[in-house]
Structure formats: C-alpha cells, structure tokens
mmCIF file of C-alpha atoms and ligand atoms in Angstrom:
data_model
loop_
_atom_site.group_PDB
_atom_site.id
_atom_site.type_symbol
_atom_site.label_atom_id
_atom_site.label_comp_id
_atom_site.label_asym_id
_atom_site.label_seq_id
_atom_site.Cartn_x
_atom_site.Cartn_y
_atom_site.Cartn_z
ATOM 1 C CA MET A 1 -1.500 10.049 -16.609
ATOM 2 C CA ALA A 2 1.815 11.274 -14.715
ATOM 3 C CA TRP A 3 3.883 8.138 -13.698
ATOM 4 C CA THR A 4 6.249 8.627 -10.796
ATOM 5 C CA PRO A 5 8.647 6.096 -9.886
ATOM 6 C CA ILE A 6 8.504 5.100 -6.211
ATOM 7 C CA LEU A 7 10.464 2.178 -5.259
ATOM 8 C CA PRO A 8 12.848 -0.381 -7.156
ATOM 9 C CA LEU A 9 10.645 -3.403 -7.241
ATOM 10 C CA ALA A 10 13.886 -5.723 -6.361
ATOM 11 C CA GLU A 11 13.647 -3.402 -2.965
ATOM 12 C CA ILE A 12 9.993 -5.436 -2.188
ATOM 13 C CA PRO A 13 9.930 -9.180 -1.321
ATOM 14 C CA VAL A 14 6.980 -11.041 -2.633
ATOM 15 C CA GLY A 15 4.408 -11.115 -0.186
ATOM 16 C CA THR A 16 5.541 -7.822 1.702
ATOM 17 C CA ALA A 17 4.517 -4.206 2.122
ATOM 18 C CA ARG A 18 6.965 -1.505 2.097
ATOM 19 C CA PRO A 19 6.159 2.413 3.028
ATOM 20 C CA ALA A 20 7.453 5.234 0.961
ATOM 21 C CA ALA A 21 6.846 9.038 0.458
ATOM 22 C CA VAL A 22 6.114 10.868 -2.706
ATOM 23 C CA GLY A 23 5.951 14.556 -1.678
ATOM 24 C CA LEU A 24 3.972 14.630 1.318
ATOM 25 C CA ASP A 25 1.780 11.633 0.441
ATOM 26 C CA ARG A 26 2.573 8.616 2.849
ATOM 27 C CA LEU A 27 1.991 5.275 0.429
ATOM 28 C CA LEU A 28 2.744 2.015 0.906
ATOM 29 C CA VAL A 29 3.709 -0.369 -2.029
ATOM 30 C CA CYS A 30 2.442 -4.066 -1.539
ATOM 31 C CA ARG A 31 3.860 -6.848 -3.420
ATOM 32 C CA VAL A 32 1.431 -9.440 -3.835
ATOM 33 C CA ALA A 33 3.152 -11.553 -6.173
ATOM 34 C CA ALA A 34 5.876 -11.209 -8.399
ATOM 35 C CA SER A 35 4.357 -9.279 -10.920
ATOM 36 C CA ASP A 36 1.319 -7.799 -9.243
ATOM 37 C CA VAL A 37 2.119 -4.916 -6.916
ATOM 38 C CA HIS A 38 -0.284 -2.669 -5.523
ATOM 39 C CA VAL A 39 -0.140 0.954 -4.206
ATOM 40 C CA VAL A 40 -2.548 1.990 -1.416
ATOM 41 C CA ASP A 41 -1.986 5.201 1.253
ATOM 42 C CA ASP A 42 0.006 4.466 4.067
ATOM 43 C CA VAL A 43 -2.827 6.100 6.386
ATOM 44 C CA CYS A 44 -5.099 3.971 8.382
ATOM 45 C CA SER A 45 -8.964 5.449 7.913
ATOM 46 C CA HIS A 46 -9.490 4.517 11.634
ATOM 47 C CA ASP A 47 -6.825 7.116 13.264
ATOM 48 C CA GLU A 48 -4.494 7.976 10.544
ATOM 49 C CA SER A 49 -1.387 5.602 11.831
ATOM 50 C CA PRO A 50 0.931 4.409 9.387
ATOM 51 C CA LEU A 51 0.052 0.556 8.653
ATOM 52 C CA GLY A 52 3.948 0.540 7.708
ATOM 53 C CA ALA A 53 5.822 -2.535 6.946
ATOM 54 C CA GLN A 54 4.810 -5.763 6.866
ATOM 55 C CA ASP A 55 4.299 -9.227 5.409
ATOM 56 C CA LEU A 56 0.871 -9.115 3.731
ATOM 57 C CA ASP A 57 -1.782 -12.041 4.119
ATOM 58 C CA GLY A 58 -2.369 -12.841 0.639
ATOM 59 C CA ASN A 59 -3.979 -9.294 -0.675
ATOM 60 C CA VAL A 60 -4.641 -7.989 2.862
ATOM 61 C CA VAL A 61 -2.707 -5.610 5.074
ATOM 62 C CA THR A 62 -3.441 -5.318 8.872
ATOM 63 C CA CYS A 63 -3.004 -1.715 10.754
ATOM 64 C CA PRO A 64 -0.899 -2.653 13.684
ATOM 65 C CA ARG A 65 -2.621 -0.569 16.085
ATOM 66 C CA HIS A 66 -6.212 -2.022 16.136
ATOM 67 C CA GLY A 67 -6.514 -4.350 13.874
ATOM 68 C CA ALA A 68 -8.311 -2.872 10.756
ATOM 69 C CA ARG A 69 -7.390 -4.819 7.543
ATOM 70 C CA PHE A 70 -7.577 -3.562 4.057
ATOM 71 C CA ASP A 71 -7.482 -5.235 0.582
ATOM 72 C CA VAL A 72 -4.699 -3.650 -1.155
ATOM 73 C CA THR A 73 -5.845 -4.423 -4.542
ATOM 74 C CA THR A 74 -8.716 -1.864 -4.129
ATOM 75 C CA GLY A 75 -8.339 -0.386 -0.717
ATOM 76 C CA ALA A 76 -11.719 -1.485 0.798
ATOM 77 C CA VAL A 77 -11.877 -2.080 4.280
ATOM 78 C CA LEU A 78 -12.525 -5.864 5.608
ATOM 79 C CA ARG A 79 -12.311 -5.841 8.972
ATOM 80 C CA SER A 80 -13.278 -2.879 11.705
ATOM 81 C CA PRO A 81 -12.754 -0.456 13.405
ATOM 82 C CA ALA A 82 -11.892 1.682 10.369
ATOM 83 C CA PRO A 83 -15.158 3.186 9.083
ATOM 84 C CA VAL A 84 -14.135 3.225 5.073
ATOM 85 C CA GLY A 85 -11.483 2.126 3.075
ATOM 86 C CA ILE A 86 -8.365 3.371 1.736
ATOM 87 C CA ALA A 87 -7.181 5.242 -1.336
ATOM 88 C CA SER A 88 -5.569 3.110 -4.209
ATOM 89 C CA TYR A 89 -3.685 4.088 -7.178
ATOM 90 C CA PRO A 90 -2.722 3.022 -10.663
ATOM 91 C CA THR A 91 0.233 1.077 -10.322
ATOM 92 C CA ARG A 92 2.730 -0.267 -12.823
ATOM 93 C CA ILE A 93 5.885 -1.939 -13.060
ATOM 94 C CA ALA A 94 8.380 0.000 -15.547
ATOM 95 C CA GLY A 95 12.166 -0.456 -16.157
ATOM 96 C CA GLY A 96 12.619 -2.541 -12.775
ATOM 97 C CA TRP A 97 10.705 0.151 -10.833
ATOM 98 C CA VAL A 98 7.145 0.321 -8.819
ATOM 99 C CA GLU A 99 5.663 3.138 -10.728
ATOM 100 C CA VAL A 100 2.334 5.085 -9.484
ATOM 101 C CA ASP A 101 -0.146 7.294 -10.829
ATOM 102 C CA LEU A 102 -1.072 9.786 -8.103
HETATM 103 S S1 FES B 1 -5.292 3.482 13.646
HETATM 104 FE FE1 FES B 1 -5.864 1.514 12.393
HETATM 105 S S2 FES B 1 -6.962 0.357 13.407
HETATM 106 FE FE2 FES B 1 -6.820 1.927 14.492
#
C-alpha cells in the first residue's frame, strides 16, 4: 500500500464532506464520525458532476445536480439517477492527517 496524505483531519468537521485533489484524481473526504473517515471519487456516476462540499446525511452523500445518493462507506449507489456506484478507497488517519491509498 502507498498511503498519500490528503487533508488534515482538523479541516473536516464531523458530519461533512470536503473535496480534495491528488494529482488528477478528484476525491471527496467524508467524515462520518470523529474517527470514521472515508474517501470516495468526487465524480457522480450519472453525469460526472462533482458531489462537492456538503453536510452528510449519516453515511450518505447527495449529488447536488439531480439528487443521486451514495453510501460513502462503500461507494454504493442508493438512489437514481446514478446507474452505478462510485469508487471508494482504503482510508486511514495517521498523524492528524487523512491518508488514502489510491
Ligand atoms: S450528475 Fe449527479 S445525479 Fe445527475
């Protein structure tokens, strides 16, 4: 595994999602609970819109364009019009940073 620091944990309030980029990858860092953070693609599988910064609904993120919903713990799609899920990545907290393995 190759862990890449992506955002300081302190910059992500509990219950929110924050976008971040690693190289050309557009990612969304989702802090479900104090020590429960997940990283998914910040690209909706419906029409490639960014999901963007937002308050989470539990472990669910909502696309602002047409309302598709995804489980941030797995990337699974929960509501149409998204046809499939989004990628999710191994994530950990280390030294006060969120790290992702792409
Ligand atoms: S672009 Fe996300 S639901 Fe349409």
